[in-house]
Each structure stands twice: as C-alpha cells, then as structure tokens.
Amino acid sequence: MTTEPTPVAAPSRWRRFQDWAARDDIEDYSLRYAPKSFRRWSPLACAVTALGGIAYLADYSIGASIAVTHGASSAVIAILVAAATIFLTGVPIAYYAAKYNLDMDLLTRGAGFGYFGSTLTSLIYASFCFIFFALEGSIMAQAMKLAFHIPLPLGYVIGSLLIIPLVLYGMSALAKFQVWTQPLWLILFAAPLVMIAIGDPSGFDGFLSWAGNGGSARVTAIGVGAGAGVALSLIAQIGEQVDYLRFMPEKSETPRLRWWSAVLAAGPGWVILGAAKQLCGAFLAFYIAGQVGFTRATEPIEQFLGGYGALIHSHAMALAIATVMVLLSQIKINVTNAYSGSLSWSNFFSRVLHVHPGRVVWLALHIAIALALMLGNMFTVLNTILGFYSNVAIAWVGAIVADLVINKGILKISPPYIEFKRAYLYPINPVGFGSMLAGSVLSILAYFGAFGSLLEAWSPYLALAVAVVLTPIIAILTRGKYYLARPNPLREEIEKEPLWAGQTLLDVVDGKRYELPDMVHHCPFHGGAVSSLTCTLTKNCAEQCQSSSYADTVVAEDLGLQAMPVHD
C-alpha cells in the first residue's frame, strides 16, 4: 500500500498554516468541534453575544420595502407569517448545534447532506453572510454620507475595513464587544417610537390602511406571500446564531432551565426582535414617506432621523443620535456577518482544496466580495435579491429540520448524534442534498412564474414543503444507508456517557491532543488516531477507512487506555 510521507519526513506538509491559523483564540475552531476546554462562557454570555448581532438595520429596510411595495396591512401579516416559520425551523437547529457544539456547516454534514454534499450549502451560507454584510455596509455608508458628507464608495471601504480588527480574535473579542454595547443599542432602538408617541401621537393614525407605492390598503394573498418571501431570506440567520451557540457549556452539566432558555433566546428567539424591527421599519417608512419620498423612506438613517425628529426639533441633534444608532448597529451585525462568513469559506475551501491557510485569509476574501456588491449598488435591487435567495435558503433549512425532527426524532433512521467527520461520512447523502435540490429547483421555477402568480408569490413555501416531504421519503427509500460510511464506536460511547467528551486522544500526525468528539479513532492511512482537521486536510488517502476490507482496530473498550483528562 502506498502512503504519503510521514510527518517526520515532511513536517511542512502538515504545518503549512500561518501562525494565526495555529492560534485557537484567532482560529476559533473554524473547521471543527468547539472543545469543552475552550467553552468557558456561561449560557447567558453566549445568549447575549448571539443576540448582539441582531442589532442589524436590514430589518428596517426589509419591513419598509415590503410595506412600500405591497401596503402596510399585507406587510404586517407577511412579517408575522415569516417570523413564525423562522422560529419553528430554528428550534431543532439551535438545539442540536448547542448540544453537539458544531457550527452550521458541520451540522449540515451530519443532518442528511454528507461530507461533500454540504459543500454547496457552505456557499449558500457564505452568500447569505456577504449579501447581508454588503446590505448593512450600504446602510452604514448612507449614514456617513448624510452626517459627514463622505462619498458612498469611500464609505463602503471605511465600513468594510473597520470590521477586520474586531473579527480577528473571534469569540473572545466579540463576546466582550456585544455585551458592552447592547444596553446603549436597546435604548436607541426603542427611542424613535417613544419619541413619536410623545411628540406626535397622531402619527400612528392610518398606518394599517397605507397602500404604499402602488400596493393595496387591504390584505392580499399575493402581497402576503411575496412579502413573506422577502422576510424569509433571513432564515439563514440561524446559522450565525449557531456560530455562537456552539460555545454553549455541556448540556449534561448545566441546569436545564438555564441551558434551554439560552438556546431558545439566542437561537430561534432572534426572530422576535427581528420581526419587531421589520414592523418598526414599515411604520417609520409610512411616517416619513410624505416628507422624503418612497425611496429614501426605506433607508434606516432617514427613518431614525424622522423618528427622533418628532421630539427633538434640532436637526443637528437628531442627526447625531441617528448616526450613532446606525453606526453602532452596523458594526454589531457586520462583525457577525464577517465572522460567520470566514467560518463558512474555511469549511468550503478545506474540503475542495485540502488546505487551510487560516480563517483570517477567508475573512479578507469575504469582505472583498461584499465590498464589490456594495460598489455595484445592490441596495437598489434589495427585494429582488432577497426574494430569489430565500427560495434556496429555505429549501436547505427545511431539509435539515426534517432530518433532525423526523428522521432522527420520529423515524429513528438517521443516527441519534451528529456525525461531521470525513472518515465516517459518504461524500453525498441523497436524503438532505436531494431534497434541497428538488425544493430549490421547483421553487425557483415558481419564482419566475412557471406555476402562476400565486405560487410565484409563495415560492419559498413551496421550497419548504418539498424539502420537508422529500427528506423522510428519500431516507425510507434508501433505508438510511448513506448516513454513515462506517460505524463510529467512539461517538456511540460518548453518546452513552457524556463525560467521555472531556477526554483527549493524541493525533499521530501533528502530535497534539484533541477531545474525543473531534477524533477519528483509527485511520489506516496514517496508522492511528487523527483529528477531524488532519482528516479533512489529508490528500490521496482515497477514503481507505471506508473500504469494505478495512476493519476497525480500536474498540470502545480500549478508550480508557488511551484517553486523558482534558486539563492534561
């Protein structure tokens, strides 16, 4: 059997990372399980950090755009329908991510997509992150132009570069930043409505009968469906919440109420605040449209300026407060967009190229793509971009949720745990990947009018229905064959006894110790236990561990002889 040179003969092959790629405080476990030794935050700290990113102002633009296009009544119903959908689909994703301490990409691998099947979803997630980074960056640049007369292109560049140092140190820095800035943001968030209620209470009159710019004063099925489709583009936000929830403490070692409260609040709970902001955006657009016009009424800086101006009659003062609100909000969300995007690109390229120069390299790529979108003036075609994107995003999320709830929880076809390591997974699992593909294709056809105007408006829900129905059907037809390429006795032992998760094994390639959930307990190519990272970056092994002739040489009973406490 031909093997690659050992690490001793060619150490540079396995240590090609730059210095920062080897530092956990910067790398933030971008390709792997978040180990128990690194998860030092309380459930409350994880929840507050995750919710800190919900400060974004795209919700205001989305709510305003829906109301301007379809009328306020349809916008309100559309926002609530989309919020209910996002919340319900977010619960199982948040639960499994927090329990198994995995990001969205690793979760997708083990929830019906397979090792390479989830590669496409990494691009879907990355596109979500850079689309919304560009959207939030555009809003920031609008504020800088209005307040400081900075040209929009220069504002795009400044807003992009400002994010890099804040994201460099990952969760360690983001947790502090989000917690410290949250109280001020909450005050500024509530202020516009409070000021209108005090300074101009009649300003609320007539909101629900507002037809917007060519919309309807009444609720219409087309308006609700199309509006919900735009709002559903945010369904992938659960991935950014999961990027923080993976640092939750062990479920078995945390009081049940505290653990569940944090998971629900920081996971699907984000959409409660998100829907409230969309409703505020719809109302503020109604409130200022007569003064600034329909186009400018969808810009958050104009919305806040109008809201604060109801009580503060100094334009300079109102503009100063509005500018602080916009800049603070956009920094709080774009650090999350950039952080999550860097994780997604890391996962994508590590599988395609089998190299990982470090999360920071992909962070730079991510911001460059977002900057190009901003310079292309994506803000003017917001509804079209988000409406199209939601068809693919909801098919992906629907397939994951169906696998977690139906295939794992009800049918018991899918393994009870989340397996994310290359050594144990088929390249493509048709259960999730096939369901997502079918849902996406049909809904995109509907989006472009192939099935009539009603399904055109409700195309994201067609994607959701197809993905949810097909996922268990394909699992039953394939008898769950494509979930595991070979058994993982190590993971099964940890599932029986969670305390095993805090033990470590030695990676025979890089000489470091990793916690058991992150380990391939025996690799025939390297001749011993290897970490998931080594497994991912290994080339030319031809998946020898998955061949029918290969028999596992390490069994669960042997673990006690090799494992060491995590503090060692």
Coordinates of C-alpha atoms in Angstrom, one line a residue:
M1 CA 0.0 0.0 0.0
T2 CA 1.4 3.4 -1.0
T3 CA 1.1 6.1 1.6
E4 CA 2.2 9.7 1.9
P5 CA 5.4 10.7 3.7
T6 CA 5.2 10.7 7.4
P7 CA 5.1 14.0 9.3
V8 CA 8.7 13.4 10.4
A9 CA 9.9 13.3 6.8
A10 CA 7.8 16.2 5.6
P11 CA 6.6 18.3 8.6
S12 CA 5.9 21.3 6.4
R13 CA 3.2 19.3 4.6
W14 CA 1.2 19.2 7.8
R15 CA 2.2 22.5 9.3
R16 CA 1.6 24.8 6.4
F17 CA -0.7 27.1 8.4
Q18 CA 0.3 30.6 9.1
D19 CA 1.0 31.5 12.7
W20 CA -2.5 32.7 13.3
A21 CA -4.1 29.5 11.9
A22 CA -2.4 27.7 14.8
R23 CA -3.8 30.0 17.5
D24 CA -7.1 28.9 18.9
D25 CA -8.0 32.5 20.0
I26 CA -7.9 33.6 16.4
E27 CA -8.9 30.5 14.5
D28 CA -11.9 29.8 16.8
Y29 CA -12.2 26.2 15.7
S30 CA -13.3 27.2 12.3
L31 CA -13.2 23.7 10.9
R32 CA -14.1 21.6 13.9
Y33 CA -16.0 20.8 17.0
A34 CA -15.7 23.5 19.7
P35 CA -14.0 21.6 22.6
K36 CA -15.1 21.7 26.2
S37 CA -11.8 23.2 27.2
F38 CA -12.5 26.3 25.1
R39 CA -16.1 26.8 26.1
R40 CA -15.7 28.9 29.1
W41 CA -18.7 31.2 28.6
S42 CA -21.9 30.9 30.6
P43 CA -25.3 30.3 28.9
L44 CA -26.2 33.9 29.5
A45 CA -23.0 35.2 27.9
C46 CA -23.5 33.0 24.9
A47 CA -27.1 34.2 24.5
V48 CA -26.2 37.9 24.9
T49 CA -23.4 37.6 22.4
A50 CA -25.5 35.8 19.9
L51 CA -28.3 38.4 20.2
G52 CA -25.9 41.3 20.0
G53 CA -25.6 40.6 16.2
I54 CA -29.4 41.1 15.9
A55 CA -28.7 44.9 16.1
Y56 CA -28.6 45.0 12.3
L57 CA -30.8 47.5 10.5
A58 CA -31.6 45.5 7.3
D59 CA -34.8 44.5 9.1
Y60 CA -35.9 48.2 8.9
S61 CA -35.2 48.3 5.2
I62 CA -36.9 44.9 4.6
G63 CA -40.0 45.9 6.5
A64 CA -40.1 49.3 4.8
S65 CA -39.7 47.7 1.3
I66 CA -42.5 45.2 1.9
A67 CA -44.8 47.9 3.1
V68 CA -44.0 50.3 0.3
T69 CA -44.4 47.6 -2.3
H70 CA -47.5 45.8 -1.0
G71 CA -49.1 48.0 1.5
A72 CA -48.9 48.1 5.3
S73 CA -51.6 45.5 6.1
S74 CA -50.1 42.9 3.9
A75 CA -46.7 43.7 5.2
V76 CA -47.7 43.2 8.8
I77 CA -49.2 39.8 8.1
A78 CA -46.3 38.8 5.9
I79 CA -43.7 39.7 8.6
L80 CA -45.6 37.7 11.2
V81 CA -46.0 34.6 9.0
A82 CA -42.3 34.6 8.1
A83 CA -41.3 35.1 11.8
A84 CA -43.4 32.1 12.9
T85 CA -41.8 30.0 10.1
I86 CA -38.3 31.0 11.1
F87 CA -38.9 30.4 14.8
L88 CA -40.3 26.9 14.3
T89 CA -37.5 25.8 12.0
G90 CA -34.8 27.4 14.2
V91 CA -35.6 25.4 17.3
P92 CA -34.2 22.0 16.3
I93 CA -31.2 23.5 14.6
A94 CA -30.3 25.5 17.7
Y95 CA -30.8 22.5 20.0
Y96 CA -28.5 20.1 18.1
A97 CA -25.9 22.8 17.4
A98 CA -25.7 23.7 21.1
K99 CA -25.8 20.1 22.3
Y100 CA -23.0 18.9 20.0
N101 CA -21.1 22.2 19.8
L102 CA -21.0 22.4 16.0
D103 CA -21.3 25.2 13.5
M104 CA -23.9 25.2 10.7
D105 CA -21.6 23.5 8.2
L106 CA -20.7 20.6 10.4
L107 CA -24.3 20.3 11.5
T108 CA -25.4 20.1 7.8
R109 CA -22.9 17.4 7.1
G110 CA -24.5 15.0 9.6
A111 CA -28.1 16.0 9.0
G112 CA -28.6 14.3 5.7
F113 CA -26.1 16.0 3.3
G114 CA -22.8 14.1 3.6
Y115 CA -19.3 15.4 3.6
F116 CA -19.2 17.0 0.2
G117 CA -22.9 17.4 -0.1
S118 CA -22.7 20.2 2.5
T119 CA -20.1 22.0 0.4
L120 CA -22.8 23.6 -1.7
T121 CA -24.6 24.7 1.5
S122 CA -21.4 26.4 2.6
L123 CA -21.7 28.6 -0.4
I124 CA -25.4 29.3 0.3
Y125 CA -24.4 30.3 3.9
A126 CA -21.4 32.3 2.8
S127 CA -23.6 34.1 0.2
F128 CA -26.1 35.0 3.0
C129 CA -23.2 36.4 5.0
F130 CA -21.7 38.6 2.3
I131 CA -25.1 39.7 0.9
F132 CA -26.1 41.0 4.3
F133 CA -22.6 42.3 5.0
A134 CA -23.0 44.4 1.8
L135 CA -26.5 45.4 2.8
E136 CA -25.5 46.5 6.3
G137 CA -22.4 48.2 4.9
S138 CA -24.5 50.2 2.4
I139 CA -26.7 51.4 5.3
M140 CA -23.6 52.5 7.2
A141 CA -22.3 54.3 4.2
Q142 CA -25.6 56.1 3.8
A143 CA -25.3 57.4 7.4
M144 CA -21.7 58.5 6.9
K145 CA -22.8 60.4 3.7
L146 CA -25.6 62.2 5.4
A147 CA -23.8 63.0 8.6
F148 CA -20.2 63.6 7.4
H149 CA -20.6 64.1 3.6
I150 CA -18.4 61.1 2.9
P151 CA -19.0 59.8 -0.7
L152 CA -20.7 56.4 -0.7
P153 CA -17.8 54.5 -2.3
L154 CA -15.4 55.8 0.3
G155 CA -18.0 55.0 3.0
Y156 CA -18.2 51.4 1.7
V157 CA -14.4 51.0 2.0
I158 CA -14.2 52.6 5.5
G159 CA -17.1 50.4 6.8
S160 CA -15.5 47.3 5.5
L161 CA -12.0 47.9 6.8
L162 CA -13.4 48.9 10.2
I163 CA -14.7 45.4 10.8
I164 CA -11.5 43.4 10.3
P165 CA -9.7 44.1 13.6
L166 CA -12.9 43.4 15.6
V167 CA -13.3 40.0 13.9
L168 CA -9.7 38.9 14.1
Y169 CA -9.9 37.5 17.6
G170 CA -13.2 35.6 17.1
M171 CA -15.5 34.8 20.0
S172 CA -13.0 36.1 22.6
A173 CA -13.3 39.6 21.4
L174 CA -16.9 39.5 20.0
A175 CA -18.4 38.4 23.3
K176 CA -17.0 41.5 25.1
F177 CA -17.9 43.9 22.3
Q178 CA -21.5 42.7 22.0
V179 CA -22.2 42.6 25.8
W180 CA -20.7 46.1 26.4
T181 CA -22.6 47.8 23.6
Q182 CA -26.0 46.1 24.0
P183 CA -27.6 48.4 26.6
L184 CA -26.9 51.6 24.6
W185 CA -28.3 49.9 21.4
L186 CA -31.5 48.8 23.2
I187 CA -32.2 52.4 24.3
L188 CA -31.6 53.9 20.8
F189 CA -33.7 51.1 19.3
A190 CA -36.8 52.0 21.4
A191 CA -36.3 55.7 21.2
P192 CA -38.0 56.5 17.8
L193 CA -41.3 55.0 18.7
V194 CA -41.3 56.5 22.1
M195 CA -40.4 60.0 20.7
I196 CA -43.2 59.8 18.1
A197 CA -45.7 58.6 20.8
I198 CA -44.7 61.7 22.9
G199 CA -44.1 64.3 20.3
D200 CA -46.6 63.3 17.6
P201 CA -49.1 60.7 18.9
S202 CA -51.4 61.2 15.8
G203 CA -48.5 60.0 13.7
F204 CA -49.7 56.4 14.2
D205 CA -53.1 57.1 12.6
G206 CA -53.8 55.4 9.3
F207 CA -50.8 53.1 9.2
L208 CA -52.6 49.9 8.6
S209 CA -54.6 51.4 5.7
W210 CA -51.5 52.8 4.0
A211 CA -51.2 51.4 0.4
G212 CA -47.5 52.4 0.0
N213 CA -46.3 53.0 -3.6
G214 CA -48.8 51.1 -5.7
G215 CA -49.7 48.5 -3.1
S216 CA -53.1 47.8 -1.6
A217 CA -54.8 49.1 1.6
R218 CA -56.2 45.7 2.1
V219 CA -54.5 42.3 2.9
T220 CA -53.9 40.4 -0.3
A221 CA -52.7 36.8 -0.7
I222 CA -50.1 37.9 -3.3
G223 CA -48.8 40.7 -1.1
V224 CA -48.5 38.5 2.0
G225 CA -46.8 35.7 0.0
A226 CA -44.3 38.0 -1.7
G227 CA -43.6 39.9 1.5
A228 CA -43.1 36.8 3.5
G229 CA -40.7 35.6 0.8
V230 CA -38.5 38.6 1.2
A231 CA -38.6 38.3 5.0
L232 CA -37.8 34.6 4.7
S233 CA -34.4 35.4 3.2
L234 CA -33.4 35.9 6.8
I235 CA -34.0 32.2 7.6
A236 CA -30.3 31.5 7.2
Q237 CA -29.6 33.9 10.1
I238 CA -30.0 30.8 12.4
G239 CA -26.5 29.9 11.1
E240 CA -25.0 33.0 12.6
Q241 CA -26.8 32.3 15.9
V242 CA -25.4 28.8 15.8
D243 CA -21.9 30.1 15.3
Y244 CA -22.2 31.5 18.9
L245 CA -24.4 28.7 20.3
R246 CA -21.7 26.1 19.6
F247 CA -19.8 27.6 22.5
M248 CA -22.5 26.7 25.0
P249 CA -21.4 24.7 28.0
E250 CA -22.2 21.0 28.2
K251 CA -25.9 20.3 28.3
S252 CA -25.4 17.5 30.9
E253 CA -23.5 19.8 33.2
T254 CA -25.8 22.9 33.0
P255 CA -29.1 23.5 34.8
R256 CA -31.9 22.5 32.4
L257 CA -33.8 25.8 32.6
R258 CA -30.7 27.9 32.1
W259 CA -29.5 25.9 29.1
W260 CA -32.8 25.8 27.3
S261 CA -33.5 29.5 28.0
A262 CA -30.2 30.5 26.4
V263 CA -30.7 28.1 23.4
L264 CA -34.2 29.3 22.7
A265 CA -33.4 33.0 23.2
A266 CA -30.2 33.1 21.2
G267 CA -31.3 30.5 18.6
P268 CA -34.8 31.0 17.2
G269 CA -35.6 33.8 19.6
W270 CA -33.6 36.3 17.4
V271 CA -36.6 36.5 15.1
I272 CA -38.9 38.0 17.7
L273 CA -36.6 41.1 17.8
G274 CA -36.1 40.8 14.1
A275 CA -39.9 40.9 13.4
A276 CA -40.3 43.8 15.7
K277 CA -37.7 45.8 13.8
Q278 CA -39.3 44.9 10.5
L279 CA -42.6 46.2 11.8
C280 CA -40.9 49.4 13.0
G281 CA -39.3 49.8 9.6
A282 CA -42.7 49.5 7.9
F283 CA -44.2 52.1 10.2
L284 CA -41.3 54.5 10.1
A285 CA -41.4 54.4 6.2
F286 CA -45.1 55.3 6.4
Y287 CA -44.3 58.1 8.9
I288 CA -41.7 59.8 6.8
A289 CA -42.7 58.9 3.2
G290 CA -44.6 62.1 2.7
Q291 CA -41.6 64.1 3.6
V292 CA -38.7 62.3 1.9
G293 CA -40.4 60.1 -0.7
F294 CA -40.8 56.3 -1.1
T295 CA -37.1 55.5 -2.0
R296 CA -35.5 57.4 0.9
A297 CA -38.2 56.1 3.3
T298 CA -36.6 52.6 3.1
E299 CA -33.2 53.9 4.3
P300 CA -32.8 53.4 8.1
I301 CA -30.8 56.6 8.6
E302 CA -33.8 58.6 7.2
Q303 CA -36.2 56.5 9.3
F304 CA -34.4 57.2 12.6
L305 CA -33.9 60.9 11.7
G306 CA -37.6 61.2 11.2
G307 CA -38.4 59.3 14.4
Y308 CA -36.0 61.2 16.6
G309 CA -37.1 64.5 15.0
A310 CA -40.7 64.0 16.3
L311 CA -39.5 65.1 19.7
I312 CA -36.0 66.6 19.1
H313 CA -36.6 69.7 17.0
S314 CA -32.9 70.3 16.4
H315 CA -31.9 68.7 13.1
A316 CA -28.2 68.5 14.1
M317 CA -29.0 66.8 17.4
A318 CA -31.4 64.3 15.8
L319 CA -28.9 63.5 13.0
A320 CA -26.1 63.0 15.6
I321 CA -28.2 60.4 17.6
A322 CA -29.4 58.7 14.4
T323 CA -25.9 58.4 13.1
V324 CA -24.7 56.9 16.4
M325 CA -27.5 54.4 16.2
V326 CA -26.8 53.4 12.6
L327 CA -23.0 53.1 13.0
L328 CA -23.3 51.1 16.2
S329 CA -25.9 48.8 14.8
Q330 CA -24.0 48.1 11.6
I331 CA -20.7 47.4 13.4
K332 CA -22.5 45.0 15.8
I333 CA -24.0 43.0 12.9
N334 CA -21.2 43.1 10.4
V335 CA -18.7 41.7 12.8
T336 CA -21.1 38.7 13.0
N337 CA -21.5 38.6 9.2
A338 CA -17.8 38.7 8.7
Y339 CA -17.1 36.1 11.4
S340 CA -19.7 33.6 10.1
G341 CA -18.6 34.2 6.6
S342 CA -15.0 33.4 7.4
L343 CA -16.1 30.1 9.0
S344 CA -18.1 29.1 6.0
W345 CA -15.4 29.9 3.5
S346 CA -12.9 27.9 5.7
N347 CA -15.1 24.9 5.6
F348 CA -15.7 25.2 1.8
F349 CA -12.1 25.5 0.7
S350 CA -10.7 23.0 3.2
R351 CA -12.8 20.3 1.5
V352 CA -12.3 21.4 -2.0
L353 CA -8.5 22.2 -1.8
H354 CA -7.5 20.2 1.3
V355 CA -5.6 23.3 2.6
H356 CA -6.4 25.8 5.4
P357 CA -4.2 28.9 5.5
G358 CA -6.3 30.3 8.3
R359 CA -9.7 31.8 8.9
V360 CA -8.3 35.3 8.5
V361 CA -7.4 34.7 4.9
W362 CA -11.0 33.8 4.1
L363 CA -12.2 36.8 6.1
A364 CA -10.4 39.0 3.7
L365 CA -12.0 37.2 0.7
H366 CA -15.4 37.5 2.3
I367 CA -15.1 41.3 2.9
A368 CA -13.7 41.8 -0.7
I369 CA -16.8 40.1 -2.2
A370 CA -19.2 42.2 0.0
L371 CA -17.4 45.4 -0.9
A372 CA -17.8 44.5 -4.6
L373 CA -21.5 44.1 -4.1
M374 CA -21.7 47.5 -2.3
L375 CA -19.9 49.2 -5.1
G376 CA -22.4 47.6 -7.5
N377 CA -25.2 49.3 -5.7
M378 CA -27.1 46.2 -4.6
F379 CA -29.3 48.3 -2.2
T380 CA -31.5 49.4 -5.1
V381 CA -32.5 45.8 -6.0
L382 CA -32.9 44.6 -2.4
N383 CA -36.3 42.9 -2.8
T384 CA -35.3 41.0 -5.9
I385 CA -32.0 39.7 -4.4
L386 CA -33.6 38.6 -1.1
G387 CA -36.7 37.2 -2.8
F388 CA -34.7 34.9 -5.0
Y389 CA -32.2 33.9 -2.3
S390 CA -35.0 32.9 0.1
N391 CA -36.0 30.0 -2.3
V392 CA -32.7 28.3 -1.9
A393 CA -32.1 29.1 1.7
I394 CA -35.4 27.8 2.9
A395 CA -35.0 24.5 1.0
W396 CA -31.7 24.0 2.7
V397 CA -33.1 24.8 6.2
G398 CA -36.2 22.7 5.5
A399 CA -34.2 19.6 4.6
I400 CA -32.1 20.0 7.8
V401 CA -35.1 20.5 10.0
A402 CA -36.9 17.5 8.5
D403 CA -33.9 15.3 9.1
L404 CA -33.4 16.4 12.7
V405 CA -37.1 16.2 13.7
I406 CA -38.5 13.4 11.5
N407 CA -35.6 11.2 10.5
K408 CA -33.7 11.4 13.9
G409 CA -36.5 12.1 16.3
I410 CA -39.5 10.2 14.9
L411 CA -38.4 7.5 12.4
K412 CA -35.0 6.9 14.0
I413 CA -33.5 6.3 10.6
S414 CA -30.8 8.9 11.0
P415 CA -28.1 8.4 13.7
P416 CA -29.2 10.0 17.0
Y417 CA -26.0 12.1 17.1
I418 CA -24.4 14.5 14.6
E419 CA -21.5 12.9 12.7
F420 CA -19.4 15.5 11.0
K421 CA -16.0 13.8 10.4
R422 CA -15.0 12.9 6.9
A423 CA -13.8 9.4 7.9
Y424 CA -17.4 8.3 8.8
L425 CA -19.4 10.1 6.1
Y426 CA -20.4 9.3 2.5
P427 CA -19.4 12.2 0.1
I428 CA -23.1 12.9 -0.7
N429 CA -26.2 11.8 1.2
P430 CA -29.2 12.0 -1.1
V431 CA -31.6 12.5 1.8
G432 CA -30.8 16.1 2.5
F433 CA -28.9 17.1 -0.6
G434 CA -31.6 15.6 -3.0
S435 CA -34.4 17.2 -1.0
M436 CA -32.8 20.6 -1.0
L437 CA -32.0 20.4 -4.7
A438 CA -35.6 19.4 -5.7
G439 CA -37.1 22.1 -3.4
S440 CA -34.8 24.8 -4.8
V441 CA -35.4 24.0 -8.4
L442 CA -39.2 23.8 -8.1
S443 CA -39.4 27.0 -6.1
I444 CA -37.1 28.9 -8.4
L445 CA -39.3 27.9 -11.3
A446 CA -42.3 29.1 -9.4
Y447 CA -40.5 32.3 -8.5
F448 CA -40.1 33.1 -12.2
G449 CA -43.8 32.5 -12.8
A450 CA -43.9 28.9 -14.2
F451 CA -46.8 27.9 -12.0
G452 CA -48.9 31.1 -11.9
S453 CA -48.9 34.3 -9.9
L454 CA -50.0 32.8 -6.6
L455 CA -47.2 30.2 -6.4
E456 CA -44.8 32.9 -7.7
A457 CA -45.5 34.9 -4.5
W458 CA -45.4 31.9 -2.2
S459 CA -42.5 30.1 -3.9
P460 CA -40.3 29.9 -0.7
Y461 CA -43.1 27.9 1.0
L462 CA -43.1 25.6 -2.0
A463 CA -39.4 25.0 -1.4
L464 CA -40.1 24.4 2.3
A465 CA -42.9 21.9 1.6
V466 CA -41.0 19.9 -1.0
A467 CA -37.8 19.7 1.2
V468 CA -39.7 18.6 4.3
V469 CA -41.8 16.0 2.5
L470 CA -39.0 14.5 0.4
T471 CA -36.4 14.2 3.2
P472 CA -38.1 11.3 5.1
I473 CA -39.3 9.7 1.9
I474 CA -35.7 9.5 0.5
A475 CA -34.5 8.3 3.9
I476 CA -37.0 5.5 3.9
L477 CA -36.4 4.5 0.3
T478 CA -32.6 4.4 0.9
R479 CA -33.1 2.8 4.4
G480 CA -30.7 5.3 5.9
K481 CA -27.8 3.7 4.0
Y482 CA -26.0 7.0 3.3
Y483 CA -25.8 8.5 6.7
L484 CA -22.7 6.6 7.9
A485 CA -19.9 5.1 5.7
R486 CA -18.7 3.1 8.7
P487 CA -19.7 2.8 12.3
N488 CA -18.1 5.2 14.9
P489 CA -17.9 3.3 18.2
L490 CA -16.1 6.3 19.8
R491 CA -19.1 8.6 19.2
E492 CA -21.5 5.9 20.3
E493 CA -19.6 5.5 23.5
I494 CA -19.7 9.3 24.1
E495 CA -23.4 9.3 23.5
K496 CA -23.9 6.7 26.3
E497 CA -21.6 8.5 28.7
P498 CA -21.2 12.3 28.0
L499 CA -18.3 12.6 30.4
W500 CA -16.1 11.0 27.7
A501 CA -16.4 14.2 25.7
G502 CA -13.9 15.9 28.0
Q503 CA -11.2 13.3 27.4
T504 CA -8.5 13.6 24.8
L505 CA -6.6 11.4 22.3
L506 CA -3.2 12.0 20.5
D507 CA -3.3 12.9 16.8
V508 CA -0.5 10.8 15.4
V509 CA 0.2 13.3 12.6
D510 CA 0.5 16.7 14.3
G511 CA 1.4 15.4 17.8
K512 CA -1.4 17.3 19.6
R513 CA -4.2 16.1 21.8
Y514 CA -7.8 16.7 20.8
E515 CA -11.0 15.9 22.6
L516 CA -12.7 12.7 21.7
P517 CA -15.7 14.1 19.7
D518 CA -13.1 15.7 17.4
M519 CA -11.2 12.5 16.7
V520 CA -11.2 9.7 14.1
H521 CA -10.4 6.8 16.4
H522 CA -8.3 5.0 13.8
C523 CA -7.0 6.0 10.4
P524 CA -5.4 3.2 8.3
F525 CA -3.7 5.7 6.1
H526 CA -1.8 7.4 9.0
G527 CA -1.8 4.3 11.2
G528 CA -3.5 5.7 14.3
A529 CA -5.9 8.2 15.7
V530 CA -6.2 11.6 13.9
S531 CA -8.2 14.8 14.5
S532 CA -11.0 15.9 12.2
L533 CA -8.8 18.7 10.9
T534 CA -6.0 16.3 9.9
C535 CA -8.6 14.0 8.3
T536 CA -10.0 17.0 6.3
L537 CA -6.6 18.2 5.0
T538 CA -5.3 14.7 4.1
K539 CA -4.9 14.2 0.3
N540 CA -4.7 11.0 -1.7
C541 CA -6.0 8.7 1.0
A542 CA -8.9 7.5 -1.2
E543 CA -11.0 7.1 1.9
Q544 CA -9.3 3.8 2.8
C545 CA -11.1 3.8 6.2
Q546 CA -14.4 3.4 4.4
S547 CA -13.4 0.4 2.3
S548 CA -15.2 -2.9 2.9
S549 CA -11.9 -4.7 3.6
Y550 CA -11.0 -2.3 6.4
A551 CA -11.8 -3.5 9.9
D552 CA -11.7 -1.1 12.9
T553 CA -8.8 -1.9 15.2
V554 CA -9.8 0.3 18.1
V555 CA -13.0 -0.6 20.0
A556 CA -14.9 1.4 22.6
E557 CA -13.5 -0.8 25.5
D558 CA -9.9 0.4 24.7
L559 CA -10.7 4.1 25.2
G560 CA -9.8 4.1 28.8
L561 CA -6.2 3.1 28.0
Q562 CA -5.7 5.9 25.5
A563 CA -7.8 8.8 26.8
M564 CA -6.5 11.5 29.1
P565 CA -8.4 14.2 31.0
V566 CA -8.8 17.4 29.1
H567 CA -6.8 19.5 31.5
D568 CA -3.8 17.4 30.8

